């Protein structure tokens, strides 16, 4: 029941997999059967079923797959690493100010 799709980026073909779990769905991007980054996207069974019962027109799993691809293409992981490094540098600079 796994859902998969592929996309090309930077001359390589990536696979997005939506995998049913005991508690819902998990989405992750792979390259050559290895996770392409540290991100996973998920939706719980409760939310997924409530959406269907309430006739939400969007397929939540397909939406997660689209979000995973969009985040990967825009380099979200690198953006987060850069932001974290900037924060660490800011903290280090503030600590240096406090040193006698």
Coordinates of C-alpha atoms in Angstrom, one line a residue, residues 25-85:
X25 CA 1.4 7.7 7.2
X26 CA 5.1 8.7 6.9
X27 CA 6.6 10.4 3.9
X28 CA 10.3 10.5 3.1
X29 CA 12.6 11.1 0.1
X30 CA 15.1 8.5 -1.0
X31 CA 18.0 8.3 -3.4
X32 CA 19.2 4.8 -4.4
X33 CA 17.1 3.4 -1.4
X34 CA 18.9 5.6 1.1
X35 CA 17.1 8.6 2.8
X36 CA 18.1 11.7 0.9
X37 CA 17.9 13.9 4.0
X38 CA 16.9 13.9 7.7
X39 CA 13.3 15.0 7.1
X40 CA 10.2 12.9 7.5
X41 CA 6.7 14.1 7.1
X42 CA 3.7 12.4 8.8
X43 CA 0.0 12.5 9.4
X44 CA -1.7 10.5 12.1
X45 CA -4.5 8.0 11.4
X46 CA -6.9 10.1 13.4
X47 CA -6.3 13.2 11.3
X48 CA -6.3 11.3 8.1
X49 CA -9.6 9.5 8.9
X50 CA -11.2 12.7 10.2
X51 CA -10.4 14.5 7.0
X52 CA -12.1 11.8 5.0
X53 CA -15.1 11.8 7.3
X54 CA -15.4 15.5 7.0
X55 CA -15.1 15.4 3.3
X56 CA -11.9 17.4 3.1
X57 CA -11.2 17.4 -0.7
X58 CA -7.4 17.3 -0.4
X59 CA -5.5 14.0 -0.2
X60 CA -3.4 14.6 2.9
X61 CA -0.8 12.0 2.0
X62 CA -0.4 13.5 -1.5
X63 CA -0.1 16.9 0.1
X64 CA 2.7 15.6 2.3
X65 CA 4.5 14.2 -0.7
X66 CA 4.2 17.5 -2.5
X67 CA 5.5 19.4 0.5
X68 CA 8.5 17.0 0.9
X69 CA 9.5 17.6 -2.7
X70 CA 9.0 21.3 -2.5
X71 CA 11.1 21.6 0.7
X72 CA 13.8 19.4 -0.9
X73 CA 14.0 21.4 -4.1
X74 CA 14.3 24.7 -2.2
X75 CA 17.1 23.4 0.0
X76 CA 15.2 23.6 3.3
X77 CA 17.7 21.4 5.1
X78 CA 20.6 23.8 4.1
X79 CA 18.5 26.8 5.2
X80 CA 17.9 25.3 8.6
X81 CA 21.6 24.4 9.0
X82 CA 22.6 27.9 8.0
X83 CA 20.0 29.4 10.5
X84 CA 21.2 27.2 13.3
X85 CA 24.9 28.1 12.6

